[in-house]
mmCIF file with all atom_site columns, C-alpha atoms in Angstrom:
data_model
loop_
_atom_site.group_PDB
_atom_site.id
_atom_site.type_symbol
_atom_site.label_atom_id
_atom_site.label_alt_id
_atom_site.label_comp_id
_atom_site.label_asym_id
_atom_site.label_entity_id
_atom_site.label_seq_id
_atom_site.pdbx_PDB_ins_code
_atom_site.Cartn_x
_atom_site.Cartn_y
_atom_site.Cartn_z
_atom_site.occupancy
_atom_site.B_iso_or_equiv
_atom_site.pdbx_formal_charge
_atom_site.auth_seq_id
_atom_site.auth_comp_id
_atom_site.auth_asym_id
_atom_site.auth_atom_id
_atom_site.pdbx_PDB_model_num
ATOM 1   C CA . MET A 1 1   ? 87.836  93.764  84.608  1.00 50.00 ? 286 MET A CA 1
ATOM 2   C CA . LYS A 1 2   ? 91.453  94.051  85.415  1.00 74.00 ? 287 LYS A CA 1
ATOM 3   C CA . GLU A 1 3   ? 92.987  97.515  86.024  1.00 87.00 ? 288 GLU A CA 1
ATOM 4   C CA . ARG A 1 4   ? 94.422  99.429  83.111  1.00 91.00 ? 289 ARG A CA 1
ATOM 5   C CA . ILE A 1 5   ? 97.797  100.879 83.342  1.00 95.00 ? 290 ILE A CA 1
ATOM 6   C CA . LEU A 1 6   ? 99.562  103.397 81.104  1.00 96.00 ? 291 LEU A CA 1
ATOM 7   C CA . ILE A 1 7   ? 103.446 103.387 80.742  1.00 96.00 ? 292 ILE A CA 1
ATOM 8   C CA . ILE A 1 8   ? 105.154 106.523 79.615  1.00 96.00 ? 293 ILE A CA 1
ATOM 9   C CA . GLU A 1 9   ? 108.760 105.488 79.010  1.00 94.00 ? 294 GLU A CA 1
ATOM 10  C CA . ASP A 1 10  ? 111.051 105.941 76.022  1.00 91.00 ? 295 ASP A CA 1
ATOM 11  C CA . ASP A 1 11  ? 113.294 102.860 76.715  1.00 91.00 ? 296 ASP A CA 1
ATOM 12  C CA . ASP A 1 12  ? 112.174 99.982  74.782  1.00 93.00 ? 297 ASP A CA 1
ATOM 13  C CA . GLU A 1 13  ? 113.856 97.321  77.005  1.00 92.00 ? 298 GLU A CA 1
ATOM 14  C CA . ILE A 1 14  ? 112.189 98.785  80.100  1.00 92.00 ? 299 ILE A CA 1
ATOM 15  C CA . VAL A 1 15  ? 108.898 98.855  78.417  1.00 94.00 ? 300 VAL A CA 1
ATOM 16  C CA . ASN A 1 16  ? 109.122 95.146  77.440  1.00 93.00 ? 301 ASN A CA 1
ATOM 17  C CA . ILE A 1 17  ? 110.123 94.314  80.822  1.00 92.00 ? 302 ILE A CA 1
ATOM 18  C CA . LEU A 1 18  ? 107.202 96.254  82.374  1.00 93.00 ? 303 LEU A CA 1
ATOM 19  C CA . GLU A 1 19  ? 104.790 94.911  79.950  1.00 93.00 ? 304 GLU A CA 1
ATOM 20  C CA . ARG A 1 20  ? 105.732 91.302  80.435  1.00 91.00 ? 305 ARG A CA 1
ATOM 21  C CA . TRP A 1 21  ? 105.346 91.445  84.263  1.00 91.00 ? 306 TRP A CA 1
ATOM 22  C CA . LEU A 1 22  ? 102.231 93.491  84.160  1.00 92.00 ? 307 LEU A CA 1
ATOM 23  C CA . VAL A 1 23  ? 100.412 91.392  81.508  1.00 90.00 ? 308 VAL A CA 1
ATOM 24  C CA . LEU A 1 24  ? 101.447 88.119  83.348  1.00 87.00 ? 309 LEU A CA 1
ATOM 25  C CA . ASP A 1 25  ? 99.738  89.536  86.375  1.00 86.00 ? 310 ASP A CA 1
ATOM 26  C CA . GLY A 1 26  ? 96.655  90.250  84.425  1.00 86.00 ? 311 GLY A CA 1
ATOM 27  C CA . TYR A 1 27  ? 96.761  94.105  83.971  1.00 91.00 ? 312 TYR A CA 1
ATOM 28  C CA . ARG A 1 28  ? 95.752  95.797  80.679  1.00 90.00 ? 313 ARG A CA 1
ATOM 29  C CA . ILE A 1 29  ? 98.561  97.779  79.242  1.00 93.00 ? 314 ILE A CA 1
ATOM 30  C CA . ASP A 1 30  ? 98.897  100.897 77.060  1.00 94.00 ? 315 ASP A CA 1
ATOM 31  C CA . SER A 1 31  ? 102.052 102.749 76.422  1.00 94.00 ? 316 SER A CA 1
ATOM 32  C CA . ALA A 1 32  ? 103.630 105.976 75.097  1.00 94.00 ? 317 ALA A CA 1
ATOM 33  C CA . GLN A 1 33  ? 107.248 106.791 74.187  1.00 93.00 ? 318 GLN A CA 1
ATOM 34  C CA . ASP A 1 34  ? 107.468 110.524 74.662  1.00 94.00 ? 319 ASP A CA 1
ATOM 35  C CA . GLY A 1 35  ? 105.995 113.095 77.003  1.00 93.00 ? 320 GLY A CA 1
ATOM 36  C CA . ILE A 1 36  ? 103.717 114.721 74.560  1.00 95.00 ? 321 ILE A CA 1
ATOM 37  C CA . ALA A 1 37  ? 101.974 111.465 73.569  1.00 95.00 ? 322 ALA A CA 1
ATOM 38  C CA . GLY A 1 38  ? 101.855 110.258 77.094  1.00 94.00 ? 323 GLY A CA 1
ATOM 39  C CA . THR A 1 39  ? 100.170 113.402 78.320  1.00 95.00 ? 324 THR A CA 1
ATOM 40  C CA . GLY A 1 40  ? 97.548  113.223 75.457  1.00 94.00 ? 325 GLY A CA 1
ATOM 41  C CA . LYS A 1 41  ? 96.776  109.526 76.444  1.00 94.00 ? 326 LYS A CA 1
ATOM 42  C CA . ALA A 1 42  ? 96.664  110.199 80.196  1.00 95.00 ? 327 ALA A CA 1
ATOM 43  C CA . LEU A 1 43  ? 94.177  113.230 79.844  1.00 93.00 ? 328 LEU A CA 1
ATOM 44  C CA . GLU A 1 44  ? 92.056  111.729 76.959  1.00 92.00 ? 329 GLU A CA 1
ATOM 45  C CA . GLN A 1 45  ? 91.655  108.204 78.317  1.00 90.00 ? 330 GLN A CA 1
ATOM 46  C CA . ASP A 1 46  ? 90.888  106.552 81.677  1.00 88.00 ? 331 ASP A CA 1
ATOM 47  C CA . PHE A 1 47  ? 93.553  104.648 83.508  1.00 92.00 ? 332 PHE A CA 1
ATOM 48  C CA . ASP A 1 48  ? 93.817  103.052 86.937  1.00 92.00 ? 333 ASP A CA 1
ATOM 49  C CA . LEU A 1 49  ? 97.559  103.894 87.312  1.00 94.00 ? 334 LEU A CA 1
ATOM 50  C CA . ILE A 1 50  ? 100.436 105.557 85.223  1.00 95.00 ? 335 ILE A CA 1
ATOM 51  C CA . ILE A 1 51  ? 103.995 104.613 85.305  1.00 96.00 ? 336 ILE A CA 1
ATOM 52  C CA . LEU A 1 52  ? 106.036 107.633 84.233  1.00 93.00 ? 337 LEU A CA 1
ATOM 53  C CA . ASP A 1 53  ? 109.795 108.057 83.471  1.00 92.00 ? 338 ASP A CA 1
ATOM 54  C CA . LEU A 1 54  ? 111.193 111.520 84.163  1.00 88.00 ? 339 LEU A CA 1
ATOM 55  C CA . MET A 1 55  ? 113.714 111.926 81.281  1.00 87.00 ? 340 MET A CA 1
ATOM 56  C CA . LEU A 1 56  ? 111.502 111.746 78.158  1.00 91.00 ? 341 LEU A CA 1
ATOM 57  C CA . PRO A 1 57  ? 111.708 113.215 74.639  1.00 91.00 ? 342 PRO A CA 1
ATOM 58  C CA . GLY A 1 58  ? 109.211 116.035 73.743  1.00 89.00 ? 343 GLY A CA 1
ATOM 59  C CA . ARG A 1 59  ? 108.278 116.892 77.426  1.00 90.00 ? 344 ARG A CA 1
ATOM 60  C CA . ASP A 1 60  ? 109.947 116.378 80.763  1.00 88.00 ? 345 ASP A CA 1
ATOM 61  C CA . GLY A 1 61  ? 108.286 113.855 83.052  1.00 90.00 ? 346 GLY A CA 1
ATOM 62  C CA . MET A 1 62  ? 107.894 116.589 85.836  1.00 90.00 ? 347 MET A CA 1
ATOM 63  C CA . ASP A 1 63  ? 105.906 118.593 83.484  1.00 92.00 ? 348 ASP A CA 1
ATOM 64  C CA . VAL A 1 64  ? 103.787 115.701 82.236  1.00 93.00 ? 349 VAL A CA 1
ATOM 65  C CA . CYS A 1 65  ? 103.015 114.853 85.903  1.00 92.00 ? 350 CYS A CA 1
ATOM 66  C CA . ARG A 1 66  ? 101.902 118.340 86.793  1.00 92.00 ? 351 ARG A CA 1
ATOM 67  C CA . ASP A 1 67  ? 99.550  118.473 83.681  1.00 93.00 ? 352 ASP A CA 1
ATOM 68  C CA . ILE A 1 68  ? 97.971  115.214 84.656  1.00 94.00 ? 353 ILE A CA 1
ATOM 69  C CA . ARG A 1 69  ? 97.557  116.120 88.296  1.00 90.00 ? 354 ARG A CA 1
ATOM 70  C CA . GLU A 1 70  ? 95.795  119.338 87.350  1.00 90.00 ? 355 GLU A CA 1
ATOM 71  C CA . GLN A 1 71  ? 93.122  117.408 85.576  1.00 90.00 ? 356 GLN A CA 1
ATOM 72  C CA . LYS A 1 72  ? 93.018  113.817 87.185  1.00 90.00 ? 357 LYS A CA 1
ATOM 73  C CA . ASP A 1 73  ? 93.796  112.119 90.328  1.00 86.00 ? 358 ASP A CA 1
ATOM 74  C CA . THR A 1 74  ? 95.017  108.953 88.660  1.00 90.00 ? 359 THR A CA 1
ATOM 75  C CA . PRO A 1 75  ? 97.904  107.359 90.672  1.00 92.00 ? 360 PRO A CA 1
ATOM 76  C CA . ILE A 1 76  ? 101.340 108.022 89.290  1.00 93.00 ? 361 ILE A CA 1
ATOM 77  C CA . LEU A 1 77  ? 104.282 106.048 89.965  1.00 93.00 ? 362 LEU A CA 1
ATOM 78  C CA . MET A 1 78  ? 107.623 107.717 88.819  1.00 91.00 ? 363 MET A CA 1
ATOM 79  C CA . LEU A 1 79  ? 110.162 105.186 87.551  1.00 87.00 ? 364 LEU A CA 1
ATOM 80  C CA . THR A 1 80  ? 113.494 107.039 86.873  1.00 82.00 ? 365 THR A CA 1
ATOM 81  C CA . ALA A 1 81  ? 117.364 106.964 87.048  1.00 81.00 ? 366 ALA A CA 1
ATOM 82  C CA . ARG A 1 82  ? 117.397 110.279 89.076  1.00 77.00 ? 367 ARG A CA 1
ATOM 83  C CA . ASP A 1 83  ? 118.045 109.034 92.527  1.00 72.00 ? 368 ASP A CA 1
ATOM 84  C CA . THR A 1 84  ? 119.133 112.017 94.577  1.00 74.00 ? 369 THR A CA 1
ATOM 85  C CA . VAL A 1 85  ? 116.855 113.277 97.439  1.00 77.00 ? 370 VAL A CA 1
ATOM 86  C CA . PRO A 1 86  ? 116.001 116.711 95.672  1.00 80.00 ? 371 PRO A CA 1
ATOM 87  C CA . ASP A 1 87  ? 114.956 114.532 92.625  1.00 74.00 ? 372 ASP A CA 1
ATOM 88  C CA . ARG A 1 88  ? 112.661 112.609 94.854  1.00 77.00 ? 373 ARG A CA 1
ATOM 89  C CA . VAL A 1 89  ? 111.209 115.551 96.553  1.00 80.00 ? 374 VAL A CA 1
ATOM 90  C CA . GLN A 1 90  ? 110.593 117.363 93.194  1.00 78.00 ? 375 GLN A CA 1
ATOM 91  C CA . GLY A 1 91  ? 108.843 114.206 91.732  1.00 78.00 ? 376 GLY A CA 1
ATOM 92  C CA . LEU A 1 92  ? 106.598 113.847 94.641  1.00 83.00 ? 377 LEU A CA 1
ATOM 93  C CA . ASP A 1 93  ? 105.865 117.616 94.939  1.00 81.00 ? 378 ASP A CA 1
ATOM 94  C CA . SER A 1 94  ? 104.874 117.574 91.199  1.00 83.00 ? 379 SER A CA 1
ATOM 95  C CA . GLY A 1 95  ? 102.058 115.315 92.074  1.00 86.00 ? 380 GLY A CA 1
ATOM 96  C CA . ALA A 1 96  ? 103.529 111.751 91.995  1.00 87.00 ? 381 ALA A CA 1
ATOM 97  C CA . ASP A 1 97  ? 102.199 109.183 94.475  1.00 88.00 ? 382 ASP A CA 1
ATOM 98  C CA . ASP A 1 98  ? 105.352 107.018 94.559  1.00 88.00 ? 383 ASP A CA 1
ATOM 99  C CA . TYR A 1 99  ? 109.002 107.220 93.173  1.00 87.00 ? 384 TYR A CA 1
ATOM 100 C CA . LEU A 1 100 ? 111.099 104.216 92.308  1.00 87.00 ? 385 LEU A CA 1
ATOM 101 C CA . THR A 1 101 ? 114.590 104.421 90.930  1.00 86.00 ? 386 THR A CA 1
ATOM 102 C CA . LYS A 1 102 ? 116.264 102.422 88.115  1.00 86.00 ? 387 LYS A CA 1
ATOM 103 C CA . PRO A 1 103 ? 117.554 99.809  87.996  1.00 86.00 ? 388 PRO A CA 1
ATOM 104 C CA . PHE A 1 104 ? 114.576 98.307  89.933  1.00 86.00 ? 389 PHE A CA 1
ATOM 105 C CA . ASP A 1 105 ? 113.514 94.894  91.128  1.00 88.00 ? 390 ASP A CA 1
ATOM 106 C CA . PRO A 1 106 ? 110.275 93.827  89.296  1.00 88.00 ? 391 PRO A CA 1
ATOM 107 C CA . HIS A 1 107 ? 108.885 92.199  92.531  1.00 88.00 ? 392 HIS A CA 1
ATOM 108 C CA . GLU A 1 108 ? 109.179 95.549  94.377  1.00 88.00 ? 393 GLU A CA 1
ATOM 109 C CA . LEU A 1 109 ? 107.704 97.330  91.459  1.00 90.00 ? 394 LEU A CA 1
ATOM 110 C CA . MET A 1 110 ? 104.661 95.048  91.399  1.00 91.00 ? 395 MET A CA 1
ATOM 111 C CA . ALA A 1 111 ? 104.210 95.317  95.168  1.00 88.00 ? 396 ALA A CA 1
ATOM 112 C CA . ARG A 1 112 ? 104.263 99.242  94.814  1.00 88.00 ? 397 ARG A CA 1
ATOM 113 C CA . ILE A 1 113 ? 101.697 99.008  92.002  1.00 91.00 ? 398 ILE A CA 1
ATOM 114 C CA . ARG A 1 114 ? 99.496  96.864  94.089  1.00 88.00 ? 399 ARG A CA 1
ATOM 115 C CA . ALA A 1 115 ? 99.760  99.169  97.096  1.00 85.00 ? 400 ALA A CA 1
ATOM 116 C CA . LEU A 1 116 ? 98.718  102.198 94.897  1.00 87.00 ? 401 LEU A CA 1
ATOM 117 C CA . LEU A 1 117 ? 95.779  100.458 93.451  1.00 87.00 ? 402 LEU A CA 1
ATOM 118 C CA . ARG A 1 118 ? 94.586  99.155  96.828  1.00 79.00 ? 403 ARG A CA 1
ATOM 119 C CA . ARG A 1 119 ? 94.934  102.758 98.252  1.00 76.00 ? 404 ARG A CA 1
ATOM 120 C CA . THR A 1 120 ? 92.759  104.231 95.367  1.00 71.00 ? 405 THR A CA 1
ATOM 121 C CA . SER A 1 121 ? 90.270  101.489 95.433  1.00 62.00 ? 406 SER A CA 1
ATOM 122 C CA . ARG A 1 122 ? 89.202  101.864 98.962  1.00 55.00 ? 407 ARG A CA 1
ATOM 123 C CA . ASP A 1 123 ? 86.624  104.433 97.993  1.00 54.00 ? 408 ASP A CA 1
ATOM 124 C CA . LYS A 1 124 ? 85.199  102.372 95.094  1.00 59.00 ? 409 LYS A CA 1
ATOM 125 C CA . THR A 1 125 ? 82.550  99.788  95.732  1.00 59.00 ? 410 THR A CA 1
ATOM 126 C CA . ASP A 1 126 ? 82.152  96.908  93.288  1.00 75.00 ? 411 ASP A CA 1
ATOM 127 C CA . VAL A 1 127 ? 79.774  94.009  93.260  1.00 86.00 ? 412 VAL A CA 1
ATOM 128 C CA . TYR A 1 128 ? 81.022  90.827  91.588  1.00 91.00 ? 413 TYR A CA 1
ATOM 129 C CA . GLN A 1 129 ? 78.658  88.201  90.562  1.00 93.00 ? 414 GLN A CA 1
ATOM 130 C CA . PHE A 1 130 ? 79.282  84.592  89.221  1.00 94.00 ? 415 PHE A CA 1
ATOM 131 C CA . GLU A 1 131 ? 76.241  82.305  88.950  1.00 93.00 ? 416 GLU A CA 1
ATOM 132 C CA . ASP A 1 132 ? 74.457  82.887  92.235  1.00 93.00 ? 417 ASP A CA 1
ATOM 133 C CA . LEU A 1 133 ? 77.515  83.825  94.097  1.00 95.00 ? 418 LEU A CA 1
ATOM 134 C CA . ILE A 1 134 ? 77.872  87.651  94.774  1.00 95.00 ? 419 ILE A CA 1
ATOM 135 C CA . LEU A 1 135 ? 80.648  89.477  96.511  1.00 93.00 ? 420 LEU A CA 1
ATOM 136 C CA . ASP A 1 136 ? 80.222  92.997  97.813  1.00 89.00 ? 421 ASP A CA 1
ATOM 137 C CA . THR A 1 137 ? 83.497  95.002  97.888  1.00 83.00 ? 422 THR A CA 1
ATOM 138 C CA . GLY A 1 138 ? 81.880  97.554  100.085 1.00 79.00 ? 423 GLY A CA 1
ATOM 139 C CA . THR A 1 139 ? 80.776  95.264  102.955 1.00 84.00 ? 424 THR A CA 1
ATOM 140 C CA . HIS A 1 140 ? 83.123  92.536  102.341 1.00 85.00 ? 425 HIS A CA 1
ATOM 141 C CA . LEU A 1 141 ? 80.219  90.055  102.529 1.00 90.00 ? 426 LEU A CA 1
ATOM 142 C CA . ALA A 1 142 ? 79.422  87.318  100.125 1.00 94.00 ? 427 ALA A CA 1
ATOM 143 C CA . HIS A 1 143 ? 75.945  86.106  99.229  1.00 94.00 ? 428 HIS A CA 1
ATOM 144 C CA . ARG A 1 144 ? 74.806  82.639  97.851  1.00 93.00 ? 429 ARG A CA 1
ATOM 145 C CA . GLY A 1 145 ? 71.339  83.035  96.786  1.00 85.00 ? 430 GLY A CA 1
ATOM 146 C CA . GLN A 1 146 ? 69.746  84.666  99.842  1.00 87.00 ? 431 GLN A CA 1
ATOM 147 C CA . ARG A 1 147 ? 72.303  83.230  102.263 1.00 91.00 ? 432 ARG A CA 1
ATOM 148 C CA . VAL A 1 148 ? 74.820  85.851  103.738 1.00 94.00 ? 433 VAL A CA 1
ATOM 149 C CA . ILE A 1 149 ? 78.351  84.496  104.046 1.00 94.00 ? 434 ILE A CA 1
ATOM 150 C CA . GLU A 1 150 ? 80.807  86.320  106.321 1.00 91.00 ? 435 GLU A CA 1
ATOM 151 C CA . LEU A 1 151 ? 84.489  85.962  105.362 1.00 91.00 ? 436 LEU A CA 1
ATOM 152 C CA . THR A 1 152 ? 87.667  86.695  107.045 1.00 90.00 ? 437 THR A CA 1
ATOM 153 C CA . ALA A 1 153 ? 90.186  89.106  105.621 1.00 86.00 ? 438 ALA A CA 1
ATOM 154 C CA . LYS A 1 154 ? 92.162  86.495  103.647 1.00 88.00 ? 439 LYS A CA 1
ATOM 155 C CA . GLU A 1 155 ? 89.159  84.457  102.666 1.00 92.00 ? 440 GLU A CA 1
ATOM 156 C CA . TYR A 1 156 ? 87.721  87.750  101.155 1.00 91.00 ? 441 TYR A CA 1
ATOM 157 C CA . GLU A 1 157 ? 90.975  88.616  99.199  1.00 90.00 ? 442 GLU A CA 1
ATOM 158 C CA . LEU A 1 158 ? 91.172  85.011  97.915  1.00 94.00 ? 443 LEU A CA 1
ATOM 159 C CA . LEU A 1 159 ? 87.437  85.007  96.808  1.00 95.00 ? 444 LEU A CA 1
ATOM 160 C CA . GLU A 1 160 ? 87.803  88.488  95.252  1.00 92.00 ? 445 GLU A CA 1
ATOM 161 C CA . LEU A 1 161 ? 90.858  87.454  93.181  1.00 92.00 ? 446 LEU A CA 1
ATOM 162 C CA . LEU A 1 162 ? 88.948  84.430  91.929  1.00 95.00 ? 447 LEU A CA 1
ATOM 163 C CA . MET A 1 163 ? 85.758  86.487  91.179  1.00 93.00 ? 448 MET A CA 1
ATOM 164 C CA . GLN A 1 164 ? 87.940  89.126  89.406  1.00 89.00 ? 449 GLN A CA 1
ATOM 165 C CA . ASN A 1 165 ? 89.122  86.256  87.012  1.00 91.00 ? 450 ASN A CA 1
ATOM 166 C CA . PRO A 1 166 ? 86.112  84.022  86.347  1.00 93.00 ? 451 PRO A CA 1
ATOM 167 C CA . ARG A 1 167 ? 86.995  80.935  84.274  1.00 94.00 ? 452 ARG A CA 1
ATOM 168 C CA . GLN A 1 168 ? 90.780  81.747  84.276  1.00 93.00 ? 453 GLN A CA 1
ATOM 169 C CA . VAL A 1 169 ? 92.989  79.313  85.878  1.00 94.00 ? 454 VAL A CA 1
ATOM 170 C CA . LEU A 1 170 ? 94.996  80.984  88.495  1.00 93.00 ? 455 LEU A CA 1
ATOM 171 C CA . ALA A 1 171 ? 98.515  79.506  89.220  1.00 92.00 ? 456 ALA A CA 1
ATOM 172 C CA . ARG A 1 172 ? 99.370  78.829  92.883  1.00 89.00 ? 457 ARG A CA 1
ATOM 173 C CA . SER A 1 173 ? 102.302 81.233  92.415  1.00 87.00 ? 458 SER A CA 1
ATOM 174 C CA . VAL A 1 174 ? 100.040 83.970  91.260  1.00 87.00 ? 459 VAL A CA 1
ATOM 175 C CA . ILE A 1 175 ? 97.586  83.486  94.087  1.00 89.00 ? 460 ILE A CA 1
ATOM 176 C CA . TYR A 1 176 ? 100.697 83.530  96.703  1.00 86.00 ? 461 TYR A CA 1
ATOM 177 C CA . ASP A 1 177 ? 101.864 86.855  95.183  1.00 81.00 ? 462 ASP A CA 1
ATOM 178 C CA . ARG A 1 178 ? 98.350  88.513  94.987  1.00 82.00 ? 463 ARG A CA 1
ATOM 179 C CA . VAL A 1 179 ? 96.912  87.427  98.164  1.00 84.00 ? 464 VAL A CA 1
ATOM 180 C CA . TRP A 1 180 ? 99.831  86.845  100.695 1.00 78.00 ? 465 TRP A CA 1
ATOM 181 C CA . GLY A 1 181 ? 102.733 88.698  98.789  1.00 69.00 ? 466 GLY A CA 1
ATOM 182 C CA . TYR A 1 182 ? 105.486 89.517  101.220 1.00 51.00 ? 467 TYR A CA 1
ATOM 183 C CA . ASP A 1 183 ? 103.575 88.286  104.203 1.00 49.00 ? 468 ASP A CA 1
ATOM 184 C CA . PHE A 1 184 ? 103.784 84.709  102.900 1.00 51.00 ? 469 PHE A CA 1
ATOM 185 C CA . GLY A 1 185 ? 105.714 82.770  105.472 1.00 47.00 ? 470 GLY A CA 1
ATOM 186 C CA . GLY A 1 186 ? 106.460 79.540  103.254 1.00 50.00 ? 471 GLY A CA 1
ATOM 187 C CA . ASP A 1 187 ? 103.673 77.193  104.496 1.00 52.00 ? 472 ASP A CA 1
ATOM 188 C CA . SER A 1 188 ? 103.159 75.107  101.293 1.00 65.00 ? 473 SER A CA 1
ATOM 189 C CA . ASN A 1 189 ? 99.644  74.267  101.876 1.00 84.00 ? 474 ASN A CA 1
ATOM 190 C CA . ILE A 1 190 ? 98.088  77.585  102.979 1.00 87.00 ? 475 ILE A CA 1
ATOM 191 C CA . ILE A 1 191 ? 96.298  78.152  99.580  1.00 91.00 ? 476 ILE A CA 1
ATOM 192 C CA . GLU A 1 192 ? 94.702  74.621  100.030 1.00 92.00 ? 477 GLU A CA 1
ATOM 193 C CA . VAL A 1 193 ? 93.614  75.425  103.655 1.00 92.00 ? 478 VAL A CA 1
ATOM 194 C CA . TYR A 1 194 ? 91.952  78.575  102.492 1.00 93.00 ? 479 TYR A CA 1
ATOM 195 C CA . ILE A 1 195 ? 90.323  77.114  99.454  1.00 95.00 ? 480 ILE A CA 1
ATOM 196 C CA . ARG A 1 196 ? 88.845  74.541  101.845 1.00 94.00 ? 481 ARG A CA 1
ATOM 197 C CA . TYR A 1 197 ? 87.607  77.341  104.141 1.00 94.00 ? 482 TYR A CA 1
ATOM 198 C CA . LEU A 1 198 ? 85.761  79.054  101.257 1.00 95.00 ? 483 LEU A CA 1
ATOM 199 C CA . ARG A 1 199 ? 84.405  75.902  99.874  1.00 95.00 ? 484 ARG A CA 1
ATOM 200 C CA . GLN A 1 200 ? 82.972  75.056  103.457 1.00 94.00 ? 485 GLN A CA 1
ATOM 201 C CA . LYS A 1 201 ? 81.343  78.427  103.627 1.00 94.00 ? 486 LYS A CA 1
ATOM 202 C CA . ILE A 1 202 ? 80.285  78.814  99.995  1.00 94.00 ? 487 ILE A CA 1
ATOM 203 C CA . GLU A 1 203 ? 78.760  75.302  99.823  1.00 92.00 ? 488 GLU A CA 1
ATOM 204 C CA . GLU A 1 204 ? 77.508  75.080  103.322 1.00 89.00 ? 489 GLU A CA 1
ATOM 205 C CA . ALA A 1 205 ? 73.753  74.534  102.226 1.00 83.00 ? 490 ALA A CA 1
ATOM 206 C CA . GLY A 1 206 ? 74.605  72.040  99.509  1.00 86.00 ? 491 GLY A CA 1
ATOM 207 C CA . GLU A 1 207 ? 75.172  74.400  96.674  1.00 90.00 ? 492 GLU A CA 1
ATOM 208 C CA . THR A 1 208 ? 76.960  73.406  93.608  1.00 93.00 ? 493 THR A CA 1
ATOM 209 C CA . ARG A 1 209 ? 80.721  73.711  93.540  1.00 94.00 ? 494 ARG A CA 1
ATOM 210 C CA . LEU A 1 210 ? 82.102  76.841  91.888  1.00 95.00 ? 495 LEU A CA 1
ATOM 211 C CA . ILE A 1 211 ? 85.827  76.718  92.921  1.00 96.00 ? 496 ILE A CA 1
ATOM 212 C CA . HIS A 1 212 ? 87.625  74.022  91.127  1.00 96.00 ? 497 HIS A CA 1
ATOM 213 C CA . THR A 1 213 ? 91.043  72.500  91.521  1.00 95.00 ? 498 THR A CA 1
ATOM 214 C CA . VAL A 1 214 ? 93.264  72.202  88.452  1.00 95.00 ? 499 VAL A CA 1
ATOM 215 C CA . ARG A 1 215 ? 95.807  69.622  89.511  1.00 92.00 ? 500 ARG A CA 1
ATOM 216 C CA . GLY A 1 216 ? 99.338  70.612  89.327  1.00 89.00 ? 501 GLY A CA 1
ATOM 217 C CA . VAL A 1 217 ? 98.472  74.307  88.350  1.00 91.00 ? 502 VAL A CA 1
ATOM 218 C CA . GLY A 1 218 ? 96.115  76.064  90.699  1.00 93.00 ? 503 GLY A CA 1
ATOM 219 C CA . TYR A 1 219 ? 92.450  76.926  90.827  1.00 95.00 ? 504 TYR A CA 1
ATOM 220 C CA . VAL A 1 220 ? 89.622  78.348  88.873  1.00 96.00 ? 505 VAL A CA 1
ATOM 221 C CA . LEU A 1 221 ? 86.222  79.714  89.357  1.00 96.00 ? 506 LEU A CA 1
ATOM 222 C CA . ARG A 1 222 ? 83.821  78.119  86.912  1.00 94.00 ? 507 ARG A CA 1
ATOM 223 C CA . GLU A 1 223 ? 80.428  76.407  86.562  1.00 90.00 ? 508 GLU A CA 1
ATOM 224 C CA . ASP A 1 224 ? 80.140  72.965  87.877  1.00 81.00 ? 509 ASP A CA 1
ATOM 225 C CA . ILE A 1 225 ? 80.363  70.658  84.738  1.00 72.00 ? 510 ILE A CA 1
#
């Protein structure tokens, strides 16, 4: 299941922008438009990350951040128009994990979100399974039946992305962004190359195909039909 993000922001336009980008990337979104409601949701429900404005009606974002941090270690990304060094220091000292000023570039925002989520997921171990293919996020090993499959770092990231989104067609642009990000050097066939590597390893013993090409769009992990 994709990560769940809480947006605490009173500007409807910014909320719409955030929701559009986050939903497009597959995240589950909830929102609150004042500090009181935001604090309540953050403490009563479980989120993987919180995007928090500082200048909020009801309660200031600094106070909201302190209250959340006293009870939970949920990553908090402050998103605010306050751009002085003392504001940044105060925001980070109140418990925020990162601080981004408005106006912001959505691509930078998404990169910071991914970095925060990666940082907090290092201590979590999940096991994904689709058909007879298993991926262990703790060991970074895959299994097909009883066969152990060793993966390179990028092969693992690509397979993890596919197994997090079974039966969903992932556009090549989404795969570039999620797996290669800013490290992508422009090689137009890099995805195809790594899909081929994965297929060779996953289908080495003659197993059925699970990673399928959707021509002109991208790739999908699904049953062989």
